[in-house]
Amino acid sequence: MSSEIKIDGIAIAPEVLSIIVSHAVEEVEGVASVGVNDFATNLVSMFSARSSQPTLPPIEVTVEDGKLHLTVRVTVFFGYPFKKLAEAVRSVCVKAIDGQVGVGVSAVDVCIDGLVFPKE
């Protein structure tokens, strides 16, 4: 994310929107992290000669018809139903953007990119 998002007469750095959304999503019960936070994969790629796959940004924002379209990538805890979790993530994203930025959200796509199992 590099260029600013222009909507409703204001320009906002995508990183600012990402921080707002990330902070809200991290509070959802069942979300382990925003984005993929795989320590083992990061270690292997640091000490390996082969290059790792490029990771996608945890939050992507585009403007469609004067509203924001968000894509949120999360790692979740095992045992939380994905559909309910995605609905909760969508809800907090819309509330956070509306409360902080004051613009509409056309859609929130939730991508569950990782799963954390409880230690036994």
Short mmCIF file of C-alpha atoms in Angstrom, two decimals:
data_model
loop_
_atom_site.label_atom_id
_atom_site.label_comp_id
_atom_site.label_asym_id
_atom_site.label_seq_id
_atom_site.Cartn_x
_atom_site.Cartn_y
_atom_site.Cartn_z
CA MET A 1 0.00 0.00 0.00
CA SER A 2 1.52 3.26 -1.01
CA SER A 3 -0.75 5.84 -2.63
CA GLU A 4 -3.38 7.60 -0.63
CA ILE A 5 -7.05 6.71 -0.72
CA LYS A 6 -9.24 9.64 -1.80
CA ILE A 7 -12.85 9.52 -0.68
CA ASP A 8 -15.48 12.11 0.29
CA GLY A 9 -13.05 14.99 -0.19
CA ILE A 10 -10.31 13.61 2.04
CA ALA A 11 -7.11 11.73 1.33
CA ILE A 12 -6.09 8.99 3.75
CA ALA A 13 -2.93 6.92 3.74
CA PRO A 14 -3.81 3.24 3.35
CA GLU A 15 -1.62 2.51 6.37
CA VAL A 16 -3.90 4.66 8.52
CA LEU A 17 -6.96 2.69 7.43
CA SER A 18 -5.04 -0.52 8.00
CA ILE A 19 -4.23 0.49 11.58
CA ILE A 20 -7.86 1.39 12.31
CA VAL A 21 -9.16 -1.90 10.93
CA SER A 22 -6.41 -4.04 12.48
CA HIS A 23 -7.00 -2.57 15.92
CA ALA A 24 -10.74 -3.29 15.70
CA VAL A 25 -10.34 -6.82 14.30
CA GLU A 26 -7.80 -7.84 16.95
CA GLU A 27 -10.56 -7.36 19.56
CA VAL A 28 -12.84 -9.98 17.94
CA GLU A 29 -13.02 -13.15 20.02
CA GLY A 30 -11.50 -15.99 18.02
CA VAL A 31 -9.06 -13.87 16.00
CA ALA A 32 -5.47 -14.85 16.77
CA SER A 33 -3.88 -12.17 14.59
CA VAL A 34 -4.49 -9.92 11.65
CA GLY A 35 -2.52 -11.29 8.73
CA VAL A 36 -0.46 -14.44 8.82
CA ASN A 37 1.79 -14.52 11.85
CA ASP A 38 3.64 -17.77 11.24
CA PHE A 39 6.89 -17.59 13.20
CA ALA A 40 8.19 -20.96 11.96
CA THR A 41 7.72 -20.01 8.30
CA ASN A 42 9.45 -16.68 8.88
CA LEU A 43 12.43 -18.41 10.52
CA VAL A 44 12.80 -20.94 7.73
CA SER A 45 12.73 -18.22 5.08
CA MET A 46 15.35 -16.18 6.97
CA PHE A 47 17.83 -19.07 7.12
CA SER A 48 16.98 -20.74 3.83
CA ALA A 49 18.45 -20.09 0.42
CA ARG A 50 15.09 -20.47 -1.27
CA SER A 51 12.87 -17.45 -1.37
CA SER A 52 9.55 -17.62 0.39
CA GLN A 53 6.26 -16.84 -1.28
CA PRO A 54 5.43 -13.15 -1.08
CA THR A 55 2.88 -12.53 1.64
CA LEU A 56 -0.24 -10.53 0.96
CA PRO A 57 -0.92 -7.42 3.04
CA PRO A 58 -3.15 -8.07 6.06
CA ILE A 59 -5.53 -5.24 5.08
CA GLU A 60 -6.30 -4.09 1.53
CA VAL A 61 -8.47 -1.06 0.81
CA THR A 62 -9.99 0.12 -2.45
CA VAL A 63 -12.68 2.66 -3.30
CA GLU A 64 -15.76 1.45 -5.17
CA ASP A 65 -18.65 3.78 -6.00
CA GLY A 66 -17.66 6.26 -3.28
CA LYS A 67 -17.35 3.63 -0.54
CA LEU A 68 -14.48 1.60 0.85
CA HIS A 69 -14.04 -2.06 -0.02
CA LEU A 70 -11.89 -3.88 2.54
CA THR A 71 -10.11 -7.20 2.37
CA VAL A 72 -9.03 -8.43 5.80
CA ARG A 73 -6.70 -11.41 6.24
CA VAL A 74 -6.79 -13.11 9.63
CA THR A 75 -5.40 -16.07 11.52
CA VAL A 76 -8.04 -17.58 13.79
CA PHE A 77 -8.18 -19.93 16.75
CA PHE A 78 -9.51 -23.44 16.19
CA GLY A 79 -13.03 -24.00 17.52
CA TYR A 80 -14.65 -20.76 16.37
CA PRO A 81 -17.16 -21.19 13.53
CA PHE A 82 -15.76 -19.42 10.48
CA LYS A 83 -19.05 -17.92 9.30
CA LYS A 84 -19.84 -16.31 12.68
CA LEU A 85 -16.26 -15.12 13.01
CA ALA A 86 -16.33 -13.52 9.55
CA GLU A 87 -19.62 -11.78 10.38
CA ALA A 88 -18.10 -10.37 13.59
CA VAL A 89 -15.02 -9.17 11.69
CA ARG A 90 -17.21 -7.47 9.08
CA SER A 91 -19.28 -5.77 11.77
CA VAL A 92 -16.33 -4.33 13.70
CA CYS A 93 -14.67 -3.14 10.48
CA VAL A 94 -17.76 -1.20 9.41
CA LYS A 95 -18.18 0.30 12.90
CA ALA A 96 -14.50 1.26 13.14
CA ILE A 97 -14.37 2.92 9.72
CA ASP A 98 -17.68 4.71 10.28
CA GLY A 99 -16.66 5.90 13.74
CA GLN A 100 -13.14 7.04 12.88
CA VAL A 101 -13.33 8.03 9.22
CA GLY A 102 -17.04 8.63 8.67
CA VAL A 103 -17.29 7.04 5.23
CA GLY A 104 -19.33 4.10 4.02
CA VAL A 105 -18.07 0.57 3.54
CA SER A 106 -19.42 -1.30 0.54
CA ALA A 107 -17.96 -4.70 1.43
CA VAL A 108 -15.60 -6.48 3.79
CA ASP A 109 -14.03 -9.63 2.42
CA VAL A 110 -12.65 -11.83 5.20
CA CYS A 111 -9.87 -14.25 4.27
CA ILE A 112 -9.00 -16.85 6.90
CA ASP A 113 -5.36 -17.49 6.05
CA GLY A 114 -4.24 -19.37 9.15
CA LEU A 115 -5.52 -21.56 11.97
CA VAL A 116 -4.05 -21.83 15.47
CA PHE A 117 -4.68 -25.03 17.43
CA PRO A 118 -4.70 -25.08 21.24
CA LYS A 119 -1.69 -26.63 22.93
CA GLU A 120 -2.52 -29.77 24.85
#
